[in-house]
Amino acid sequence: AQSVTQPDIHITVSEGASLELRCNYSYGATPYLFWYVQSPGQGLQLLLKYFSGDTLVQGIKGFEAEFKRSQSSFNLRKPSVHWSDAAEYFCAVVPMDTGRRALTFGSGTRLQVQP
Amino acid sequence: ETGVTQTPRHLVMGMTNKKSLKCEQHLGHNAMYWYKQSAKKPLELMFVYNFKEQTENNSVPSRFSPECPNSSHLFLHLHTLQPEDSALYLCASSQETGLLNNEQFFGPGTRLTVL
């Protein structure tokens, strides 16, 4: 079945530490890939997206993500986490091999940042 | 501020009430979406409108009735809801659903509680 998976429900890191959030997808063709962030009480904000080309994508707020076709992954990274990064992070896809253009979301990873 | 506003931000209603959620986008987009975000479940697409026409209904119960009078406004009419309908309802917009680069912009959501 087609799906997008975020294996980590909850991650805690110390401020200043590096961060990697995992996202795997299961689609026949590589979908369009997105990472969104949701701060408490807020809607979703797009961090970055991948359609084609360079597999390392730079986003806002110092985030980047790397597309790895062989692993069907699109992991989000940040070299040094700030307390303000505490939020919920969603990986999302738009399949290329259907006419559907709405986003399909993973279940999310909640990030907690320790002082 | 994403250019997508939602009102009200919070709503408490009884199971016999009728209420409506409103979404407005100031981005000149032609596609609008309703998503439901429940606790411990992935974001679920409910409805998609493209140029005021409904293009997707993701098997949503008829107690939820969407309306899109123009490309800038989207409503979700609620009638005889159940407690399990309590959730955050997110509206989003994009340029149009047919584009491959279909970046969606989200509103802050309406937190709905059904008593």
Short mmCIF file of C-alpha atoms in Angstrom, two decimals:
data_model
loop_
_atom_site.label_atom_id
_atom_site.label_comp_id
_atom_site.label_asym_id
_atom_site.label_seq_id
_atom_site.Cartn_x
_atom_site.Cartn_y
_atom_site.Cartn_z
CA ALA A 1 0.00 0.00 0.00
CA GLN A 2 1.12 3.51 -0.70
CA SER A 3 2.15 5.31 2.46
CA VAL A 4 4.46 7.75 4.14
CA THR A 5 5.98 6.73 7.48
CA GLN A 6 7.62 8.68 10.25
CA PRO A 7 9.02 6.00 12.56
CA ASP A 8 9.72 8.30 15.51
CA ILE A 9 6.68 9.58 17.35
CA HIS A 10 8.65 11.64 19.84
CA ILE A 11 12.27 12.81 19.92
CA THR A 12 14.09 14.78 22.60
CA VAL A 13 17.37 16.54 21.90
CA SER A 14 19.49 19.02 23.80
CA GLU A 15 19.74 22.58 22.58
CA GLY A 16 22.74 22.88 20.29
CA ALA A 17 22.73 19.21 19.37
CA SER A 18 22.16 17.95 15.86
CA LEU A 19 18.83 16.60 14.73
CA GLU A 20 17.64 14.07 12.20
CA LEU A 21 13.97 13.22 11.68
CA ARG A 22 13.19 10.20 9.54
CA CYS A 23 10.67 9.89 6.75
CA ASN A 24 10.15 6.89 4.47
CA TYR A 25 7.69 6.54 1.65
CA SER A 26 6.24 3.63 -0.22
CA TYR A 27 5.14 4.60 -3.73
CA GLY A 28 5.73 3.13 -7.16
CA ALA A 29 7.29 6.32 -8.47
CA THR A 30 9.15 8.88 -6.40
CA PRO A 31 6.54 11.30 -5.09
CA TYR A 32 6.98 14.97 -4.48
CA LEU A 33 8.24 15.32 -0.93
CA PHE A 34 7.63 17.98 1.70
CA TRP A 35 8.43 18.73 5.31
CA TYR A 36 6.07 20.88 7.35
CA VAL A 37 6.37 22.16 10.91
CA GLN A 38 3.50 22.85 13.28
CA SER A 39 4.12 24.92 16.39
CA PRO A 40 1.65 24.60 19.27
CA GLY A 41 -1.67 26.20 18.40
CA GLN A 42 -0.55 27.02 14.88
CA GLY A 43 -1.17 25.78 11.39
CA LEU A 44 1.45 24.07 9.25
CA GLN A 45 4.41 25.91 7.77
CA LEU A 46 6.40 24.55 4.86
CA LEU A 47 10.07 23.98 5.72
CA LEU A 48 11.27 22.60 2.39
CA LYS A 49 10.26 20.52 -0.60
CA TYR A 50 11.80 18.22 -3.18
CA PHE A 51 10.60 17.73 -6.72
CA SER A 52 13.75 16.81 -8.65
CA GLY A 53 17.40 17.74 -9.10
CA ASP A 54 19.86 18.14 -6.26
CA THR A 55 19.07 15.55 -3.62
CA LEU A 56 20.12 17.83 -0.75
CA VAL A 57 17.48 20.47 -0.25
CA GLN A 58 17.88 23.59 1.84
CA GLY A 59 14.90 25.00 3.67
CA ILE A 60 13.98 27.75 6.07
CA LYS A 61 15.13 28.07 9.69
CA GLY A 62 18.40 26.25 8.96
CA PHE A 63 16.79 22.93 8.04
CA GLU A 64 17.85 20.68 5.21
CA ALA A 65 16.67 17.32 3.90
CA GLU A 66 18.29 14.66 1.80
CA PHE A 67 16.42 12.54 -0.71
CA LYS A 68 17.76 8.99 -1.01
CA ARG A 69 16.04 7.03 -3.74
CA SER A 70 17.69 3.74 -2.79
CA GLN A 71 16.27 4.00 0.72
CA SER A 72 12.96 5.65 -0.20
CA SER A 73 13.77 8.25 2.42
CA PHE A 74 13.62 11.99 2.84
CA ASN A 75 15.14 12.71 6.25
CA LEU A 76 15.12 16.17 7.78
CA ARG A 77 18.26 17.48 9.46
CA LYS A 78 19.50 20.46 11.38
CA PRO A 79 23.10 20.80 12.63
CA SER A 80 22.27 22.73 15.81
CA VAL A 81 18.82 22.77 17.35
CA HIS A 82 17.38 25.87 19.02
CA TRP A 83 14.75 25.84 21.75
CA SER A 84 12.32 27.47 19.33
CA ASP A 85 12.48 24.37 17.11
CA ALA A 86 10.30 22.47 19.58
CA ALA A 87 7.24 21.59 17.52
CA GLU A 88 5.68 18.78 15.56
CA TYR A 89 7.18 17.91 12.20
CA PHE A 90 5.28 16.31 9.35
CA CYS A 91 6.59 14.64 6.26
CA ALA A 92 4.15 14.74 3.36
CA VAL A 93 4.00 13.50 -0.20
CA VAL A 94 2.12 14.16 -3.41
CA PRO A 95 2.23 11.05 -5.62
CA MET A 96 3.43 11.51 -9.17
CA ASP A 97 1.66 8.51 -10.63
CA THR A 98 -1.89 9.57 -9.80
CA GLY A 99 -3.91 12.60 -10.65
CA ARG A 100 -4.22 13.36 -6.96
CA ARG A 101 -2.47 16.54 -5.92
CA ALA A 102 -3.51 16.76 -2.28
CA LEU A 103 -0.93 16.02 0.38
CA THR A 104 -0.70 12.70 2.20
CA PHE A 105 0.88 13.18 5.60
CA GLY A 106 2.92 11.00 7.88
CA SER A 107 1.82 10.70 11.48
CA GLY A 108 4.27 13.33 12.66
CA THR A 109 7.27 13.51 14.99
CA ARG A 110 7.05 15.66 18.09
CA LEU A 111 10.36 17.33 18.89
CA GLN A 112 11.20 18.36 22.43
CA VAL A 113 14.30 20.49 23.07
CA GLN A 114 16.04 20.33 26.43
CA PRO A 115 18.02 23.32 27.75
CA GLU B 1 1.06 34.88 8.52
CA THR B 2 0.51 32.56 5.58
CA GLY B 3 -2.27 34.48 3.84
CA VAL B 4 -4.87 31.93 4.91
CA THR B 5 -7.20 32.87 7.75
CA GLN B 6 -9.70 30.72 9.60
CA THR B 7 -12.56 31.67 11.89
CA PRO B 8 -13.42 30.93 14.55
CA ARG B 9 -10.17 29.74 16.09
CA HIS B 10 -12.04 27.79 18.75
CA LEU B 11 -15.55 26.36 18.71
CA VAL B 12 -17.50 24.35 21.25
CA MET B 13 -20.80 22.90 20.12
CA GLY B 14 -23.39 20.40 21.18
CA MET B 15 -24.32 17.43 19.08
CA THR B 16 -27.57 19.03 17.96
CA ASN B 17 -26.08 22.39 16.97
CA LYS B 18 -25.42 23.71 13.49
CA LYS B 19 -22.28 25.75 13.01
CA SER B 20 -19.97 26.74 10.19
CA LEU B 21 -16.22 27.10 9.86
CA LYS B 22 -14.86 29.76 7.54
CA CYS B 23 -11.63 29.93 5.61
CA GLU B 24 -10.39 32.81 3.49
CA GLN B 25 -7.23 33.05 1.43
CA HIS B 26 -5.60 36.25 0.22
CA LEU B 27 -3.09 34.61 -2.10
CA GLY B 28 -4.99 34.56 -5.38
CA HIS B 29 -5.12 30.77 -5.32
CA ASN B 30 -7.71 28.63 -7.05
CA ALA B 31 -7.60 25.44 -4.99
CA MET B 32 -8.72 25.07 -1.39
CA TYR B 33 -8.69 22.12 0.98
CA TRP B 34 -10.12 20.98 4.30
CA TYR B 35 -8.04 18.69 6.52
CA LYS B 36 -8.89 17.11 9.87
CA GLN B 37 -6.21 16.68 12.52
CA SER B 38 -7.20 14.39 15.37
CA ALA B 39 -5.06 13.44 18.31
CA LYS B 40 -2.75 10.54 17.54
CA LYS B 41 -3.85 10.26 13.91
CA PRO B 42 -2.25 11.56 10.73
CA LEU B 43 -3.70 14.61 9.08
CA GLU B 44 -6.64 13.50 6.96
CA LEU B 45 -7.71 15.17 3.76
CA MET B 46 -11.46 15.81 3.76
CA PHE B 47 -12.35 17.88 0.70
CA VAL B 48 -10.65 19.52 -2.27
CA TYR B 49 -12.01 22.34 -4.39
CA ASN B 50 -10.42 23.54 -7.62
CA PHE B 51 -11.85 26.64 -9.30
CA LYS B 52 -14.90 26.37 -7.01
CA GLU B 53 -15.65 22.80 -8.08
CA GLN B 54 -15.35 19.94 -5.61
CA THR B 55 -12.79 17.50 -6.95
CA GLU B 56 -12.32 15.26 -3.94
CA ASN B 57 -14.46 14.01 -1.09
CA ASN B 58 -12.46 11.60 1.00
CA SER B 59 -15.44 9.55 2.20
CA VAL B 60 -16.44 12.24 4.66
CA PRO B 61 -19.74 11.73 6.56
CA SER B 62 -22.61 13.88 5.35
CA ARG B 63 -22.77 15.73 8.67
CA PHE B 64 -19.86 17.72 7.20
CA SER B 65 -20.96 19.85 4.26
CA PRO B 66 -18.44 22.01 2.42
CA GLU B 67 -19.22 25.10 0.39
CA CYS B 68 -16.94 27.08 -1.89
CA PRO B 69 -18.77 30.17 -3.19
CA ASN B 70 -15.63 31.58 -4.82
CA SER B 71 -11.94 30.78 -5.03
CA SER B 72 -11.13 32.89 -1.97
CA HIS B 73 -13.62 31.43 0.48
CA LEU B 74 -14.29 27.97 1.80
CA PHE B 75 -16.82 26.94 4.41
CA LEU B 76 -17.42 23.76 6.35
CA HIS B 77 -20.98 23.46 7.60
CA LEU B 78 -21.40 21.24 10.62
CA HIS B 79 -24.62 19.50 11.68
CA THR B 80 -25.37 16.85 14.30
CA LEU B 81 -21.73 16.10 14.96
CA GLN B 82 -20.41 13.39 17.24
CA PRO B 83 -17.85 13.74 20.04
CA GLU B 84 -15.31 11.88 17.90
CA ASP B 85 -15.49 14.77 15.43
CA SER B 86 -13.63 16.92 17.93
CA ALA B 87 -10.37 17.87 16.23
CA LEU B 88 -8.36 20.66 14.68
CA TYR B 89 -9.75 21.52 11.26
CA LEU B 90 -7.18 22.99 8.92
CA CYS B 91 -7.81 24.85 5.72
CA ALA B 92 -5.20 25.14 2.99
CA SER B 93 -4.92 26.71 -0.43
CA SER B 94 -2.69 26.30 -3.46
CA GLN B 95 -2.39 27.79 -6.93
CA GLU B 96 -4.45 24.98 -8.46
CA THR B 97 -4.58 21.24 -8.12
CA GLY B 98 -3.37 20.47 -11.64
CA LEU B 99 0.09 21.90 -11.11
CA LEU B 100 2.96 19.58 -10.28
CA ASN B 101 4.45 22.21 -7.98
CA ASN B 102 1.33 22.30 -5.84
CA GLU B 103 2.62 23.94 -2.69
CA GLN B 104 -0.12 24.30 -0.12
CA PHE B 105 -0.40 27.11 2.41
CA PHE B 106 -2.20 26.39 5.66
CA GLY B 107 -4.36 28.44 7.96
CA PRO B 108 -4.01 28.28 11.76
CA GLY B 109 -6.95 25.93 12.14
CA THR B 110 -10.19 25.83 14.10
CA ARG B 111 -10.12 23.79 17.28
CA LEU B 112 -13.54 22.11 17.45
CA THR B 113 -14.91 20.46 20.56
CA VAL B 114 -18.18 18.53 20.32
CA LEU B 115 -19.89 17.92 23.64
#
